[in-house]
Coordinates of N, CA and C in Angstrom, one line a residue:
M1 N -57.1 -62.9 130.0 CA -58.5 -62.5 129.8 C -58.5 -60.9 129.7
E2 N -57.7 -60.3 130.6 CA -57.7 -58.8 130.7 C -57.2 -58.3 129.3
N3 N -56.2 -58.9 128.7 CA -55.6 -58.5 127.5 C -56.6 -58.6 126.3
E4 N -57.4 -59.7 126.4 CA -58.5 -59.8 125.4 C -59.5 -58.8 125.5
V5 N -59.9 -58.4 126.7 CA -60.9 -57.3 126.9 C -60.4 -56.0 126.4
L6 N -59.1 -55.7 126.7 CA -58.5 -54.5 126.3 C -58.4 -54.4 124.8
E7 N -58.0 -55.6 124.2 CA -57.9 -55.6 122.7 C -59.3 -55.4 122.0
C8 N -60.3 -56.0 122.6 CA -61.7 -55.7 122.0 C -62.0 -54.3 122.2
A9 N -61.7 -53.7 123.3 CA -62.0 -52.3 123.5 C -61.2 -51.4 122.5
T10 N -59.9 -51.8 122.3 CA -59.1 -51.0 121.4 C -59.7 -51.1 119.9
E11 N -60.1 -52.3 119.5 CA -60.7 -52.4 118.2 C -61.9 -51.6 118.1
E12 N -62.8 -51.6 119.1 CA -64.0 -50.8 119.1 C -63.7 -49.3 119.0
V13 N -62.7 -48.9 119.8 CA -62.4 -47.5 119.8 C -61.8 -47.1 118.4
L14 N -61.0 -47.9 117.8 CA -60.5 -47.6 116.4 C -61.7 -47.5 115.4
K15 N -62.6 -48.4 115.5 CA -63.8 -48.3 114.6 C -64.6 -47.0 114.8
R16 N -64.7 -46.6 116.1 CA -65.4 -45.3 116.4 C -64.6 -44.1 115.9
I17 N -63.3 -44.2 116.0 CA -62.4 -43.1 115.4 C -62.6 -43.1 113.9
A18 N -62.6 -44.2 113.2 CA -62.9 -44.3 111.8 C -64.2 -43.7 111.4
G19 N -65.2 -43.7 112.4 CA -66.5 -43.1 112.2 C -66.5 -41.7 112.6
R20 N -65.3 -41.1 112.9 CA -65.1 -39.7 113.3 C -65.7 -39.3 114.6
D21 N -65.6 -40.2 115.6 CA -66.0 -40.0 117.0 C -64.9 -39.4 117.8
K22 N -64.9 -38.1 118.0 CA -63.8 -37.4 118.7 C -63.6 -37.9 120.1
N23 N -64.7 -38.4 120.8 CA -64.5 -38.9 122.1 C -63.7 -40.2 122.1
A24 N -63.8 -41.0 121.0 CA -63.1 -42.2 120.9 C -61.6 -41.9 120.8
L25 N -61.2 -40.8 120.2 CA -59.8 -40.5 120.2 C -59.3 -40.2 121.6
R26 N -60.1 -39.5 122.4 CA -59.7 -39.2 123.8 C -59.6 -40.5 124.5
E27 N -60.5 -41.4 124.3 CA -60.5 -42.7 125.0 C -59.2 -43.5 124.6
L28 N -58.8 -43.4 123.4 CA -57.6 -44.1 122.9 C -56.4 -43.5 123.6
H29 N -56.4 -42.2 123.7 CA -55.3 -41.5 124.4 C -55.2 -42.0 125.9
Q30 N -56.4 -42.1 126.5 CA -56.4 -42.6 127.9 C -56.0 -44.1 128.0
M31 N -56.4 -44.9 127.1 CA -56.1 -46.3 127.1 C -54.7 -46.6 126.8
H32 N -54.1 -46.0 125.8 CA -52.8 -46.4 125.3 C -51.8 -45.2 125.2
G33 N -52.2 -44.0 125.6 CA -51.3 -42.9 125.5 C -49.9 -43.1 126.1
N34 N -49.9 -43.6 127.4 CA -48.7 -43.8 128.1 C -47.8 -44.8 127.4
K35 N -48.4 -45.9 126.9 CA -47.6 -46.9 126.2 C -47.0 -46.4 124.9
L36 N -47.8 -45.7 124.2 CA -47.3 -45.1 122.9 C -46.3 -44.1 123.1
Y37 N -46.5 -43.2 124.1 CA -45.4 -42.2 124.4 C -44.1 -42.9 124.8
T38 N -44.3 -43.9 125.7 CA -43.1 -44.6 126.2 C -42.3 -45.3 125.0
E39 N -43.0 -45.8 124.1 CA -42.4 -46.4 122.9 C -41.7 -45.3 122.1
L40 N -42.3 -44.2 121.9 CA -41.6 -43.1 121.2 C -40.4 -42.6 121.9
A41 N -40.5 -42.5 123.3 CA -39.3 -42.0 124.1 C -38.2 -43.0 124.0
R42 N -38.5 -44.3 124.0 CA -37.5 -45.4 123.8 C -36.8 -45.3 122.5
L43 N -37.6 -45.2 121.4 CA -37.0 -45.2 120.1 C -36.3 -43.9 119.7
L44 N -36.8 -42.8 120.2 CA -36.2 -41.5 119.9 C -35.1 -41.0 120.8
S45 N -35.0 -41.6 122.0 CA -34.1 -41.3 123.1 C -34.1 -39.8 123.4
D46 N -35.2 -39.2 123.3 CA -35.4 -37.7 123.5 C -36.8 -37.5 123.9
R47 N -37.0 -37.2 125.2 CA -38.4 -37.1 125.7 C -39.2 -35.9 125.1
E48 N -38.5 -34.8 124.8 CA -39.1 -33.7 124.2 C -39.6 -34.0 122.8
L49 N -38.7 -34.7 122.0 CA -39.0 -35.1 120.7 C -40.2 -36.1 120.7
A50 N -40.1 -37.0 121.7 CA -41.2 -38.0 121.8 C -42.5 -37.3 122.1
R51 N -42.5 -36.3 122.9 CA -43.8 -35.6 123.2 C -44.3 -34.9 122.0
I52 N -43.4 -34.2 121.2 CA -43.9 -33.6 120.0 C -44.4 -34.6 119.0
T53 N -43.7 -35.7 118.9 CA -44.1 -36.8 117.9 C -45.4 -37.4 118.3
Y54 N -45.7 -37.5 119.6 CA -47.0 -38.0 120.1 C -48.1 -37.1 119.7
L55 N -47.8 -35.8 119.7 CA -48.9 -34.8 119.3 C -49.2 -35.0 117.8
E56 N -48.2 -35.5 117.1 CA -48.5 -35.7 115.6 C -49.1 -37.1 115.4
L57 N -48.8 -38.0 116.3 CA -49.4 -39.4 116.2 C -50.9 -39.4 116.2
M58 N -51.5 -38.7 117.2 CA -52.9 -38.8 117.3 C -53.7 -38.3 116.1
P59 N -53.3 -37.2 115.5 CA -54.0 -36.8 114.2 C -53.8 -37.9 113.1
R60 N -52.7 -38.5 113.1 CA -52.4 -39.5 112.1 C -53.3 -40.7 112.3
V61 N -53.5 -41.1 113.6 CA -54.4 -42.2 113.9 C -55.8 -41.8 113.5
W62 N -56.2 -40.6 113.7 CA -57.5 -40.0 113.3 C -57.7 -40.2 111.8
R63 N -56.7 -39.8 111.0 CA -56.8 -39.9 109.6 C -56.8 -41.3 109.1
E64 N -56.0 -42.2 109.7 CA -55.8 -43.6 109.2 C -56.6 -44.7 109.8
A65 N -57.4 -44.3 110.8 CA -58.2 -45.4 111.5 C -59.1 -46.2 110.6
A66 N -59.6 -45.6 109.5 CA -60.4 -46.4 108.6 C -59.7 -47.5 107.9
T67 N -58.3 -47.4 107.9 CA -57.6 -48.5 107.2 C -57.3 -49.7 108.2
Y68 N -57.7 -49.6 109.4 CA -57.5 -50.7 110.4 C -58.4 -51.9 110.0
D69 N -57.7 -53.0 110.0 CA -58.5 -54.3 109.7 C -58.2 -55.3 110.8
P70 N -59.2 -55.6 111.6 CA -58.9 -56.5 112.7 C -58.6 -57.9 112.3
S71 N -58.9 -58.3 111.1 CA -58.5 -59.6 110.6 C -57.0 -59.7 110.2
V72 N -56.3 -58.6 110.1 CA -54.9 -58.6 109.8 C -54.0 -58.5 111.0
E73 N -54.4 -57.6 111.9 CA -53.6 -57.5 113.2 C -54.5 -56.9 114.3
D74 N -54.1 -57.1 115.5 CA -54.9 -56.5 116.6 C -54.6 -55.0 116.7
G75 N -55.5 -54.3 117.4 CA -55.5 -52.9 117.4 C -54.2 -52.3 118.0
L76 N -53.7 -52.9 119.1 CA -52.5 -52.3 119.7 C -51.3 -52.5 118.8
D77 N -51.2 -53.6 118.1 CA -50.1 -53.8 117.1 C -50.2 -52.8 116.0
W78 N -51.4 -52.5 115.5 CA -51.6 -51.5 114.5 C -51.2 -50.1 115.0
L79 N -51.5 -49.8 116.2 CA -51.1 -48.5 116.8 C -49.6 -48.4 117.0
L80 N -49.0 -49.5 117.5 CA -47.5 -49.5 117.7 C -46.8 -49.4 116.4
R81 N -47.3 -50.1 115.3 CA -46.7 -50.0 114.0 C -46.7 -48.5 113.5
R82 N -47.8 -47.8 113.7 CA -47.8 -46.4 113.3 C -46.9 -45.6 114.1
T83 N -46.8 -45.9 115.4 CA -45.9 -45.2 116.3 C -44.5 -45.4 115.9
R84 N -44.1 -46.6 115.6 CA -42.7 -46.9 115.2 C -42.4 -46.2 113.8
C85 N -43.3 -46.3 112.9 CA -43.1 -45.6 111.6 C -42.9 -44.1 111.8
L86 N -43.7 -43.5 112.6 CA -43.6 -42.1 112.8 C -42.2 -41.8 113.5
A87 N -41.8 -42.6 114.5 CA -40.5 -42.4 115.1 C -39.4 -42.5 114.1
I88 N -39.5 -43.4 113.2 CA -38.5 -43.5 112.1 C -38.5 -42.2 111.3
E89 N -39.6 -41.7 110.9 CA -39.7 -40.5 110.2 C -39.1 -39.3 110.9
R90 N -39.3 -39.2 112.2 CA -38.7 -38.2 113.0 C -37.2 -38.3 113.1
L91 N -36.7 -39.5 113.2 CA -35.2 -39.7 113.2 C -34.6 -39.3 111.9
K92 N -35.3 -39.6 110.8 CA -34.8 -39.1 109.5 C -34.9 -37.6 109.3
E93 N -35.9 -37.0 109.8 CA -36.1 -35.5 109.7 C -35.1 -34.8 110.7
K94 N -34.8 -35.5 111.8 CA -34.0 -34.8 112.8 C -32.7 -34.2 112.2
A95 N -32.1 -34.9 111.3 CA -30.9 -34.4 110.6 C -31.2 -33.1 109.8
G96 N -32.4 -33.0 109.3 CA -32.8 -31.8 108.5 C -33.3 -30.7 109.3
D97 N -33.5 -30.9 110.6 CA -34.0 -29.9 111.6 C -35.3 -29.2 111.1
Q98 N -36.2 -30.0 110.6 CA -37.5 -29.5 110.1 C -38.5 -29.6 111.2
P99 N -39.1 -28.5 111.7 CA -40.1 -28.6 112.8 C -41.4 -29.2 112.3
F100 N -42.0 -30.0 113.2 CA -43.2 -30.8 112.8 C -44.3 -29.9 112.4
Y101 N -44.4 -28.7 113.0 CA -45.6 -27.9 112.7 C -45.5 -27.3 111.3
G102 N -44.4 -27.3 110.7 CA -44.2 -26.8 109.3 C -45.0 -27.6 108.3
R103 N -45.2 -28.9 108.7 CA -45.9 -29.8 107.7 C -47.3 -30.1 108.3
N104 N -47.6 -29.9 109.5 CA -48.8 -30.4 110.1 C -50.0 -29.7 109.7
I105 N -49.9 -28.4 109.4 CA -51.1 -27.7 109.0 C -51.3 -28.0 107.6
A106 N -52.4 -28.6 107.2 CA -52.7 -29.0 105.9 C -54.2 -28.9 105.6
W107 N -54.6 -29.0 104.4 CA -56.0 -29.0 104.1 C -56.3 -30.2 103.3
E108 N -57.5 -30.7 103.5 CA -57.9 -31.8 102.7 C -58.5 -31.4 101.4
E109 N -58.2 -32.1 100.3 CA -58.6 -31.8 99.0 C -60.2 -31.7 99.0
D110 N -60.7 -30.7 98.4 CA -62.1 -30.5 98.3 C -62.5 -30.4 96.9
A111 N -63.3 -31.4 96.4 CA -63.6 -31.6 95.0 C -64.5 -30.4 94.5
D112 N -65.1 -29.7 95.5 CA -66.0 -28.6 95.1 C -65.2 -27.3 94.8
L113 N -63.9 -27.2 95.1 CA -63.1 -26.0 94.8 C -62.6 -26.0 93.4
D114 N -62.7 -24.9 92.8 CA -62.0 -24.8 91.5 C -60.5 -24.5 91.6
Q115 N -59.8 -24.4 90.5 CA -58.3 -24.3 90.6 C -57.9 -23.0 91.3
T116 N -58.6 -21.9 91.1 CA -58.3 -20.6 91.8 C -58.5 -20.7 93.3
E117 N -59.6 -21.3 93.7 CA -59.9 -21.5 95.1 C -58.8 -22.4 95.8
R118 N -58.4 -23.5 95.0 CA -57.4 -24.4 95.6 C -56.1 -23.6 95.8
Q119 N -55.7 -22.8 94.8 CA -54.5 -22.0 94.9 C -54.5 -21.1 96.1
L120 N -55.7 -20.4 96.2 CA -55.9 -19.5 97.4 C -55.8 -20.2 98.7
R121 N -56.4 -21.4 98.8 CA -56.3 -22.2 100.0 C -54.9 -22.6 100.3
H122 N -54.1 -23.0 99.3 CA -52.7 -23.4 99.4 C -51.9 -22.2 99.9
H123 N -52.2 -21.0 99.4 CA -51.5 -19.8 99.8 C -51.8 -19.5 101.2
Q124 N -53.0 -19.6 101.6 CA -53.4 -19.3 103.0 C -52.7 -20.3 104.0
V125 N -52.7 -21.6 103.7 CA -52.0 -22.6 104.5 C -50.5 -22.2 104.6
G126 N -49.9 -21.8 103.5 CA -48.5 -21.4 103.5 C -48.3 -20.2 104.4
R127 N -49.2 -19.2 104.4 CA -49.0 -18.1 105.3 C -49.1 -18.5 106.8
I128 N -50.1 -19.4 107.1 CA -50.2 -19.8 108.5 C -49.0 -20.6 108.9
N129 N -48.5 -21.5 108.0 CA -47.2 -22.2 108.4 C -46.1 -21.3 108.6
T130 N -45.9 -20.3 107.8 CA -44.8 -19.3 107.9 C -45.0 -18.5 109.3
A131 N -46.2 -18.1 109.6 CA -46.5 -17.4 110.8 C -46.2 -18.3 112.0
L132 N -46.6 -19.6 111.9 CA -46.3 -20.5 113.1 C -44.8 -20.6 113.4
R133 N -44.0 -20.5 112.4 CA -42.6 -20.7 112.6 C -42.0 -19.5 113.3
T134 N -42.7 -18.4 113.5 CA -42.2 -17.2 114.2 C -42.5 -17.4 115.7
L135 N -43.3 -18.4 116.1 CA -43.6 -18.7 117.5 C -42.6 -19.6 118.1
S136 N -42.5 -19.7 119.4 CA -41.7 -20.8 120.0 C -42.3 -22.1 119.6
V137 N -41.4 -23.1 119.6 CA -41.9 -24.5 119.2 C -43.0 -24.9 120.1
Q138 N -42.9 -24.7 121.5 CA -43.9 -25.1 122.4 C -45.3 -24.4 122.1
A139 N -45.2 -23.1 121.9 CA -46.4 -22.3 121.6 C -47.1 -22.8 120.3
A140 N -46.3 -23.1 119.3 CA -46.8 -23.6 118.0 C -47.4 -25.0 118.2
E141 N -46.8 -25.8 119.0 CA -47.3 -27.2 119.2 C -48.6 -27.1 119.9
M142 N -48.7 -26.3 121.0 CA -50.0 -26.2 121.7 C -51.1 -25.6 120.8
L143 N -50.8 -24.6 120.1 CA -51.8 -24.0 119.2 C -52.3 -25.0 118.2
V144 N -51.4 -25.7 117.5 CA -51.8 -26.7 116.5 C -52.6 -27.8 117.1
A145 N -52.1 -28.3 118.2 CA -52.8 -29.4 118.9 C -54.2 -29.1 119.4
R146 N -54.3 -27.8 119.9 CA -55.6 -27.4 120.4 C -56.6 -27.0 119.3
L147 N -56.2 -26.2 118.4 CA -57.1 -25.6 117.4 C -57.3 -26.4 116.1
V148 N -56.2 -27.1 115.7 CA -56.3 -27.9 114.5 C -56.8 -29.3 114.8
Y149 N -56.2 -29.9 115.8 CA -56.6 -31.3 116.1 C -57.6 -31.5 117.2
G150 N -57.9 -30.4 117.9 CA -59.0 -30.4 118.9 C -58.7 -31.1 120.2
L151 N -57.4 -31.2 120.6 CA -57.1 -31.7 121.9 C -57.6 -30.8 122.9
S152 N -58.1 -31.4 124.0 CA -58.6 -30.6 125.1 C -57.5 -30.0 125.9
L153 N -57.8 -29.0 126.7 CA -56.8 -28.4 127.5 C -56.3 -29.4 128.6
D154 N -57.2 -30.2 129.0 CA -56.8 -31.3 130.0 C -55.8 -32.2 129.4
D155 N -56.1 -32.6 128.1 CA -55.1 -33.6 127.4 C -53.8 -32.9 127.2
L156 N -53.8 -31.6 126.8 CA -52.6 -30.9 126.6 C -51.8 -30.7 127.9
G157 N -52.6 -30.5 129.0 CA -52.0 -30.3 130.3 C -51.3 -31.6 130.7
S158 N -51.9 -32.8 130.4 CA -51.3 -34.0 130.8 C -50.0 -34.3 129.9
L159 N -50.0 -33.8 128.7 CA -48.8 -34.0 127.9 C -47.6 -33.1 128.3
Y160 N -48.0 -31.9 128.8 CA -46.9 -31.0 129.2 C -46.7 -30.9 130.7
N161 N -47.5 -31.7 131.4 CA -47.4 -31.7 132.9 C -47.6 -30.3 133.5
L162 N -48.7 -29.7 132.9 CA -49.1 -28.4 133.4 C -50.5 -28.3 133.7
P163 N -51.0 -27.5 134.6 CA -52.4 -27.3 134.8 C -53.1 -26.8 133.6
S164 N -54.3 -27.2 133.4 CA -55.0 -26.8 132.1 C -55.2 -25.3 132.0
Q165 N -55.3 -24.6 133.2 CA -55.4 -23.2 133.1 C -54.2 -22.5 132.5
V166 N -53.0 -23.1 132.9 CA -51.8 -22.5 132.3 C -51.7 -22.8 130.8
V167 N -52.1 -24.0 130.4 CA -52.1 -24.4 129.0 C -53.0 -23.5 128.3
G168 N -54.2 -23.2 128.8 CA -55.2 -22.3 128.2 C -54.6 -20.9 128.0
R169 N -53.9 -20.4 129.0 CA -53.3 -19.1 128.8 C -52.2 -19.1 127.7
R170 N -51.5 -20.1 127.7 CA -50.4 -20.2 126.7 C -51.0 -20.4 125.3
V171 N -52.1 -21.1 125.1 CA -52.7 -21.3 123.8 C -53.3 -19.9 123.4
R172 N -54.0 -19.2 124.3 CA -54.5 -17.9 124.0 C -53.4 -16.9 123.6
S173 N -52.3 -16.9 124.3 CA -51.2 -16.0 124.1 C -50.6 -16.4 122.7
A174 N -50.4 -17.6 122.4 CA -49.9 -18.1 121.1 C -50.9 -17.7 120.0
G175 N -52.1 -17.8 120.2 CA -53.1 -17.4 119.2 C -53.1 -15.9 118.9
V176 N -52.9 -15.1 120.0 CA -52.8 -13.7 119.8 C -51.6 -13.3 119.0
A177 N -50.5 -14.0 119.3 CA -49.2 -13.8 118.6 C -49.3 -14.2 117.1
L178 N -50.0 -15.3 116.9 CA -50.2 -15.8 115.5 C -51.0 -14.8 114.7
R179 N -52.1 -14.4 115.4 CA -53.0 -13.4 114.7 C -52.3 -12.1 114.4
T180 N -51.5 -11.6 115.3 CA -50.7 -10.4 115.1 C -49.8 -10.6 113.9
Q181 N -49.1 -11.7 113.9 CA -48.2 -12.0 112.8 C -48.9 -12.1 111.5
L182 N -50.0 -12.7 111.4 CA -50.8 -12.8 110.2 C -51.3 -11.5 109.7
L183 N -51.8 -10.7 110.7 CA -52.4 -9.4 110.3 C -51.3 -8.4 109.9
G184 N -50.1 -8.5 110.6 CA -49.0 -7.7 110.2 C -48.4 -8.1 108.8
A185 N -48.4 -9.4 108.5 CA -47.9 -9.8 107.2 C -48.9 -9.4 106.1
A186 N -50.2 -9.2 106.4 CA -51.2 -8.9 105.4 C -51.1 -7.4 105.0
C187 N -50.5 -6.6 105.8 CA -50.4 -5.2 105.5 C -49.3 -4.9 104.5

């Protein structure tokens, strides 16, 4: 009975995420975050890589939630399948040593932009990605997770086992370093 209730709750949360409810993403993290992280840690055999991969999983769930179909599979199976696919991607990339944040900053296609504006946006995203690579991996992770994907300081604190005040200071410090890098590169 408890599993059925949890499954109904998972399906409802996925529907809300598909409707762009940010609170639903936080609820999903609270409901299944430990299970999804544990699965990543088991598959990747590297807790640090599992933590980084989990930070990439939540935005992917945000983008793909609209594809969830409860008539095909239950919500947790859908989440675990995405988790496993992402773990496989990380294992494939591990040999190439490509940091996740080099690909994570992206922009959605905007039909209202002309070709010149699209090229400018592509250039800007490239500059941000290049500047992110000058930061430590943890600083870049925190900055991307906080500012791009909207994770709260409390959620980041739980992922890094740090108080939210410490995470806040690190995010601010990384933001200042990124800004300095971008302004320095512009000169």
